[in-house]
């Protein structure tokens, strides 16, 4: 688990103004490698005394994303997870439990990738197994 001084430094290093709500959200997110939706973050923090509003959760997640502290896994038009694992990896989504898990990049082999249009640079492939 990351200590509050380490979290504060992480946020300050990313030029994020420290607030109690941001620290609370960061404490939840960065306690381990995980995937949480904005609603899950809000629900888990709603039991605290100084719980952030839903708007604060969404705004903070967007800020952390913009600052490169999180990545986003878009599962569909109404389902997005925020991923604290910034290394290259794939995902396994269990539709019954609504849980997203990491799959190491070396456990999936990609072959016969479609030919790219001219002047297109290949960056990466993201795979979600449902």
mmCIF file with all atom_site columns, N, CA and C in Angstrom, residues 43-86:
data_model
loop_
_atom_site.group_PDB
_atom_site.id
_atom_site.type_symbol
_atom_site.label_atom_id
_atom_site.label_alt_id
_atom_site.label_comp_id
_atom_site.label_asym_id
_atom_site.label_entity_id
_atom_site.label_seq_id
_atom_site.pdbx_PDB_ins_code
_atom_site.Cartn_x
_atom_site.Cartn_y
_atom_site.Cartn_z
_atom_site.occupancy
_atom_site.B_iso_or_equiv
_atom_site.pdbx_formal_charge
_atom_site.auth_seq_id
_atom_site.auth_comp_id
_atom_site.auth_asym_id
_atom_site.auth_atom_id
_atom_site.pdbx_PDB_model_num
ATOM 1   N N  . UNK A 1 43 ? -18.796 4.521  -5.177  1.00 0.00 ? 43 UNK A N  1
ATOM 2   C CA . UNK A 1 43 ? -19.434 3.635  -4.194  1.00 0.00 ? 43 UNK A CA 1
ATOM 3   C C  . UNK A 1 43 ? -18.496 3.291  -3.045  1.00 0.00 ? 43 UNK A C  1
ATOM 4   N N  . UNK A 1 44 ? -17.258 2.968  -3.367  1.00 0.00 ? 44 UNK A N  1
ATOM 5   C CA . UNK A 1 44 ? -16.313 2.571  -2.315  1.00 0.00 ? 44 UNK A CA 1
ATOM 6   C C  . UNK A 1 44 ? -15.956 3.729  -1.384  1.00 0.00 ? 44 UNK A C  1
ATOM 7   N N  . UNK A 1 45 ? -16.014 4.950  -1.921  1.00 0.00 ? 45 UNK A N  1
ATOM 8   C CA . UNK A 1 45 ? -15.664 6.111  -1.098  1.00 0.00 ? 45 UNK A CA 1
ATOM 9   C C  . UNK A 1 45 ? -16.879 6.758  -0.437  1.00 0.00 ? 45 UNK A C  1
ATOM 10  N N  . UNK A 1 46 ? -18.071 6.370  -0.840  1.00 0.00 ? 46 UNK A N  1
ATOM 11  C CA . UNK A 1 46 ? -19.282 7.029  -0.342  1.00 0.00 ? 46 UNK A CA 1
ATOM 12  C C  . UNK A 1 46 ? -19.541 6.747  1.138   1.00 0.00 ? 46 UNK A C  1
ATOM 13  N N  . UNK A 1 47 ? -18.852 5.780  1.701   1.00 0.00 ? 47 UNK A N  1
ATOM 14  C CA . UNK A 1 47 ? -19.041 5.434  3.109   1.00 0.00 ? 47 UNK A CA 1
ATOM 15  C C  . UNK A 1 47 ? -18.104 6.217  4.020   1.00 0.00 ? 47 UNK A C  1
ATOM 16  N N  . UNK A 1 48 ? -17.202 7.002  3.442   1.00 0.00 ? 48 UNK A N  1
ATOM 17  C CA . UNK A 1 48 ? -16.256 7.792  4.234   1.00 0.00 ? 48 UNK A CA 1
ATOM 18  C C  . UNK A 1 48 ? -16.899 9.100  4.682   1.00 0.00 ? 48 UNK A C  1
ATOM 19  N N  . UNK A 1 49 ? -16.353 9.691  5.725   1.00 0.00 ? 49 UNK A N  1
ATOM 20  C CA . UNK A 1 49 ? -16.891 10.952 6.242   1.00 0.00 ? 49 UNK A CA 1
ATOM 21  C C  . UNK A 1 49 ? -16.811 12.080 5.219   1.00 0.00 ? 49 UNK A C  1
ATOM 22  N N  . UNK A 1 50 ? -15.671 12.222 4.581   1.00 0.00 ? 50 UNK A N  1
ATOM 23  C CA . UNK A 1 50 ? -15.454 13.311 3.626   1.00 0.00 ? 50 UNK A CA 1
ATOM 24  C C  . UNK A 1 50 ? -15.500 12.769 2.199   1.00 0.00 ? 50 UNK A C  1
ATOM 25  N N  . UNK A 1 51 ? -16.577 12.038 1.875   1.00 0.00 ? 51 UNK A N  1
ATOM 26  C CA . UNK A 1 51 ? -16.643 11.381 0.564   1.00 0.00 ? 51 UNK A CA 1
ATOM 27  C C  . UNK A 1 51 ? -16.832 12.404 -0.552  1.00 0.00 ? 51 UNK A C  1
ATOM 28  N N  . UNK A 1 52 ? -16.153 12.185 -1.687  1.00 0.00 ? 52 UNK A N  1
ATOM 29  C CA . UNK A 1 52 ? -16.272 13.106 -2.815  1.00 0.00 ? 52 UNK A CA 1
ATOM 30  C C  . UNK A 1 52 ? -17.610 12.918 -3.537  1.00 0.00 ? 52 UNK A C  1
ATOM 31  N N  . UNK A 1 53 ? -18.047 13.956 -4.200  1.00 0.00 ? 53 UNK A N  1
ATOM 32  C CA . UNK A 1 53 ? -19.263 13.866 -5.012  1.00 0.00 ? 53 UNK A CA 1
ATOM 33  C C  . UNK A 1 53 ? -18.954 13.044 -6.258  1.00 0.00 ? 53 UNK A C  1
ATOM 34  N N  . UNK A 1 54 ? -19.998 12.627 -6.939  1.00 0.00 ? 54 UNK A N  1
ATOM 35  C CA . UNK A 1 54 ? -19.812 11.868 -8.176  1.00 0.00 ? 54 UNK A CA 1
ATOM 36  C C  . UNK A 1 54 ? -19.064 12.711 -9.211  1.00 0.00 ? 54 UNK A C  1
ATOM 37  N N  . UNK A 1 55 ? -19.391 13.990 -9.292  1.00 0.00 ? 55 UNK A N  1
ATOM 38  C CA . UNK A 1 55 ? -18.717 14.885 -10.243 1.00 0.00 ? 55 UNK A CA 1
ATOM 39  C C  . UNK A 1 55 ? -17.228 14.983 -9.923  1.00 0.00 ? 55 UNK A C  1
ATOM 40  N N  . UNK A 1 56 ? -16.881 15.056 -8.641  1.00 0.00 ? 56 UNK A N  1
ATOM 41  C CA . UNK A 1 56 ? -15.476 15.116 -8.244  1.00 0.00 ? 56 UNK A CA 1
ATOM 42  C C  . UNK A 1 56 ? -14.746 13.840 -8.630  1.00 0.00 ? 56 UNK A C  1
ATOM 43  N N  . UNK A 1 57 ? -15.405 12.688 -8.453  1.00 0.00 ? 57 UNK A N  1
ATOM 44  C CA . UNK A 1 57 ? -14.791 11.419 -8.843  1.00 0.00 ? 57 UNK A CA 1
ATOM 45  C C  . UNK A 1 57 ? -14.511 11.419 -10.339 1.00 0.00 ? 57 UNK A C  1
ATOM 46  N N  . UNK A 1 58 ? -15.501 11.759 -11.155 1.00 0.00 ? 58 UNK A N  1
ATOM 47  C CA . UNK A 1 58 ? -15.318 11.779 -12.614 1.00 0.00 ? 58 UNK A CA 1
ATOM 48  C C  . UNK A 1 58 ? -14.236 12.766 -13.023 1.00 0.00 ? 58 UNK A C  1
ATOM 49  N N  . UNK A 1 59 ? -14.260 13.970 -12.445 1.00 0.00 ? 59 UNK A N  1
ATOM 50  C CA . UNK A 1 59 ? -13.258 14.986 -12.789 1.00 0.00 ? 59 UNK A CA 1
ATOM 51  C C  . UNK A 1 59 ? -11.857 14.565 -12.373 1.00 0.00 ? 59 UNK A C  1
ATOM 52  N N  . UNK A 1 60 ? -11.739 13.946 -11.214 1.00 0.00 ? 60 UNK A N  1
ATOM 53  C CA . UNK A 1 60 ? -10.427 13.496 -10.727 1.00 0.00 ? 60 UNK A CA 1
ATOM 54  C C  . UNK A 1 60 ? -9.898  12.349 -11.583 1.00 0.00 ? 60 UNK A C  1
ATOM 55  N N  . UNK A 1 61 ? -10.750 11.413 -11.943 1.00 0.00 ? 61 UNK A N  1
ATOM 56  C CA . UNK A 1 61 ? -10.318 10.317 -12.821 1.00 0.00 ? 61 UNK A CA 1
ATOM 57  C C  . UNK A 1 61 ? -9.844  10.870 -14.161 1.00 0.00 ? 61 UNK A C  1
ATOM 58  N N  . UNK A 1 62 ? -10.570 11.828 -14.714 1.00 0.00 ? 62 UNK A N  1
ATOM 59  C CA . UNK A 1 62 ? -10.162 12.443 -15.981 1.00 0.00 ? 62 UNK A CA 1
ATOM 60  C C  . UNK A 1 62 ? -8.813  13.158 -15.818 1.00 0.00 ? 62 UNK A C  1
ATOM 61  N N  . UNK A 1 63 ? -8.619  13.856 -14.702 1.00 0.00 ? 63 UNK A N  1
ATOM 62  C CA . UNK A 1 63 ? -7.355  14.544 -14.436 1.00 0.00 ? 63 UNK A CA 1
ATOM 63  C C  . UNK A 1 63 ? -6.210  13.546 -14.311 1.00 0.00 ? 63 UNK A C  1
ATOM 64  N N  . UNK A 1 64 ? -6.401  12.479 -13.538 1.00 0.00 ? 64 UNK A N  1
ATOM 65  C CA . UNK A 1 64 ? -5.363  11.454 -13.385 1.00 0.00 ? 64 UNK A CA 1
ATOM 66  C C  . UNK A 1 64 ? -5.039  10.810 -14.726 1.00 0.00 ? 64 UNK A C  1
ATOM 67  N N  . UNK A 1 65 ? -6.048  10.625 -15.553 1.00 0.00 ? 65 UNK A N  1
ATOM 68  C CA . UNK A 1 65 ? -5.857  10.066 -16.887 1.00 0.00 ? 65 UNK A CA 1
ATOM 69  C C  . UNK A 1 65 ? -5.023  11.017 -17.745 1.00 0.00 ? 65 UNK A C  1
ATOM 70  N N  . UNK A 1 66 ? -5.389  12.284 -17.742 1.00 0.00 ? 66 UNK A N  1
ATOM 71  C CA . UNK A 1 66 ? -4.655  13.304 -18.523 1.00 0.00 ? 66 UNK A CA 1
ATOM 72  C C  . UNK A 1 66 ? -3.196  13.415 -18.080 1.00 0.00 ? 66 UNK A C  1
ATOM 73  N N  . UNK A 1 67 ? -2.938  13.212 -16.797 1.00 0.00 ? 67 UNK A N  1
ATOM 74  C CA . UNK A 1 67 ? -1.583  13.322 -16.261 1.00 0.00 ? 67 UNK A CA 1
ATOM 75  C C  . UNK A 1 67 ? -0.786  12.026 -16.400 1.00 0.00 ? 67 UNK A C  1
ATOM 76  N N  . UNK A 1 68 ? -1.414  10.990 -16.975 1.00 0.00 ? 68 UNK A N  1
ATOM 77  C CA . UNK A 1 68 ? -0.708  9.741  -17.227 1.00 0.00 ? 68 UNK A CA 1
ATOM 78  C C  . UNK A 1 68 ? -0.590  8.821  -16.025 1.00 0.00 ? 68 UNK A C  1
ATOM 79  N N  . UNK A 1 69 ? -1.410  9.039  -15.006 1.00 0.00 ? 69 UNK A N  1
ATOM 80  C CA . UNK A 1 69 ? -1.354  8.195  -13.814 1.00 0.00 ? 69 UNK A CA 1
ATOM 81  C C  . UNK A 1 69 ? -2.234  6.950  -13.947 1.00 0.00 ? 69 UNK A C  1
ATOM 82  N N  . UNK A 1 70 ? -3.145  6.973  -14.888 1.00 0.00 ? 70 UNK A N  1
ATOM 83  C CA . UNK A 1 70 ? -4.077  5.872  -15.139 1.00 0.00 ? 70 UNK A CA 1
ATOM 84  C C  . UNK A 1 70 ? -4.178  5.650  -16.636 1.00 0.00 ? 70 UNK A C  1
ATOM 85  N N  . UNK A 1 71 ? -4.661  4.473  -17.009 1.00 0.00 ? 71 UNK A N  1
ATOM 86  C CA . UNK A 1 71 ? -5.084  4.265  -18.392 1.00 0.00 ? 71 UNK A CA 1
ATOM 87  C C  . UNK A 1 71 ? -6.564  3.928  -18.352 1.00 0.00 ? 71 UNK A C  1
ATOM 88  N N  . UNK A 1 72 ? -7.177  4.002  -19.497 1.00 0.00 ? 72 UNK A N  1
ATOM 89  C CA . UNK A 1 72 ? -8.605  3.800  -19.612 1.00 0.00 ? 72 UNK A CA 1
ATOM 90  C C  . UNK A 1 72 ? -8.872  2.562  -20.456 1.00 0.00 ? 72 UNK A C  1
ATOM 91  N N  . UNK A 1 73 ? -9.783  1.712  -20.014 1.00 0.00 ? 73 UNK A N  1
ATOM 92  C CA . UNK A 1 73 ? -10.191 0.537  -20.774 1.00 0.00 ? 73 UNK A CA 1
ATOM 93  C C  . UNK A 1 73 ? -11.678 0.716  -21.056 1.00 0.00 ? 73 UNK A C  1
ATOM 94  N N  . UNK A 1 74 ? -11.993 1.019  -22.301 1.00 0.00 ? 74 UNK A N  1
ATOM 95  C CA . UNK A 1 74 ? -13.378 1.272  -22.686 1.00 0.00 ? 74 UNK A CA 1
ATOM 96  C C  . UNK A 1 74 ? -14.003 -0.032 -23.147 1.00 0.00 ? 74 UNK A C  1
ATOM 97  N N  . UNK A 1 75 ? -14.991 -0.482 -22.399 1.00 0.00 ? 75 UNK A N  1
ATOM 98  C CA . UNK A 1 75 ? -15.647 -1.754 -22.688 1.00 0.00 ? 75 UNK A CA 1
ATOM 99  C C  . UNK A 1 75 ? -16.876 -1.573 -23.569 1.00 0.00 ? 75 UNK A C  1
ATOM 100 N N  . UNK A 1 76 ? -17.404 -0.398 -23.623 1.00 0.00 ? 76 UNK A N  1
ATOM 101 C CA . UNK A 1 76 ? -18.594 -0.118 -24.415 1.00 0.00 ? 76 UNK A CA 1
ATOM 102 C C  . UNK A 1 76 ? -19.039 1.303  -24.152 1.00 0.00 ? 76 UNK A C  1
ATOM 103 N N  . UNK A 1 77 ? -20.153 1.708  -24.739 1.00 0.00 ? 77 UNK A N  1
ATOM 104 C CA . UNK A 1 77 ? -20.583 3.102  -24.606 1.00 0.00 ? 77 UNK A CA 1
ATOM 105 C C  . UNK A 1 77 ? -20.859 3.532  -23.160 1.00 0.00 ? 77 UNK A C  1
ATOM 106 N N  . UNK A 1 78 ? -21.221 2.600  -22.303 1.00 0.00 ? 78 UNK A N  1
ATOM 107 C CA . UNK A 1 78 ? -21.551 2.943  -20.920 1.00 0.00 ? 78 UNK A CA 1
ATOM 108 C C  . UNK A 1 78 ? -20.696 2.215  -19.896 1.00 0.00 ? 78 UNK A C  1
ATOM 109 N N  . UNK A 1 79 ? -19.550 1.705  -20.327 1.00 0.00 ? 79 UNK A N  1
ATOM 110 C CA . UNK A 1 79 ? -18.710 0.924  -19.401 1.00 0.00 ? 79 UNK A CA 1
ATOM 111 C C  . UNK A 1 79 ? -17.243 1.247  -19.652 1.00 0.00 ? 79 UNK A C  1
ATOM 112 N N  . UNK A 1 80 ? -16.630 1.930  -18.692 1.00 0.00 ? 80 UNK A N  1
ATOM 113 C CA . UNK A 1 80 ? -15.212 2.275  -18.755 1.00 0.00 ? 80 UNK A CA 1
ATOM 114 C C  . UNK A 1 80 ? -14.561 1.930  -17.423 1.00 0.00 ? 80 UNK A C  1
ATOM 115 N N  . UNK A 1 81 ? -13.410 1.290  -17.507 1.00 0.00 ? 81 UNK A N  1
ATOM 116 C CA . UNK A 1 81 ? -12.614 1.006  -16.322 1.00 0.00 ? 81 UNK A CA 1
ATOM 117 C C  . UNK A 1 81 ? -11.370 1.882  -16.355 1.00 0.00 ? 81 UNK A C  1
ATOM 118 N N  . UNK A 1 82 ? -10.881 2.237  -15.182 1.00 0.00 ? 82 UNK A N  1
ATOM 119 C CA . UNK A 1 82 ? -9.627  2.971  -15.036 1.00 0.00 ? 82 UNK A CA 1
ATOM 120 C C  . UNK A 1 82 ? -8.612  1.995  -14.467 1.00 0.00 ? 82 UNK A C  1
ATOM 121 N N  . UNK A 1 83 ? -7.487  1.887  -15.152 1.00 0.00 ? 83 UNK A N  1
ATOM 122 C CA . UNK A 1 83 ? -6.483  0.859  -14.876 1.00 0.00 ? 83 UNK A CA 1
ATOM 123 C C  . UNK A 1 83 ? -5.256  1.508  -14.254 1.00 0.00 ? 83 UNK A C  1
ATOM 124 N N  . UNK A 1 84 ? -4.837  0.994  -13.107 1.00 0.00 ? 84 UNK A N  1
ATOM 125 C CA . UNK A 1 84 ? -3.648  1.524  -12.442 1.00 0.00 ? 84 UNK A CA 1
ATOM 126 C C  . UNK A 1 84 ? -2.362  0.853  -12.912 1.00 0.00 ? 84 UNK A C  1
ATOM 127 N N  . UNK A 1 85 ? -2.489  -0.198 -13.719 1.00 0.00 ? 85 UNK A N  1
ATOM 128 C CA . UNK A 1 85 ? -1.323  -0.887 -14.273 1.00 0.00 ? 85 UNK A CA 1
ATOM 129 C C  . UNK A 1 85 ? -0.973  -0.217 -15.599 1.00 0.00 ? 85 UNK A C  1
ATOM 130 N N  . UNK A 1 86 ? 0.116   0.522  -15.621 1.00 0.00 ? 86 UNK A N  1
ATOM 131 C CA . UNK A 1 86 ? 0.496   1.266  -16.824 1.00 0.00 ? 86 UNK A CA 1
ATOM 132 C C  . UNK A 1 86 ? 1.429   0.491  -17.752 1.00 0.00 ? 86 UNK A C  1
#
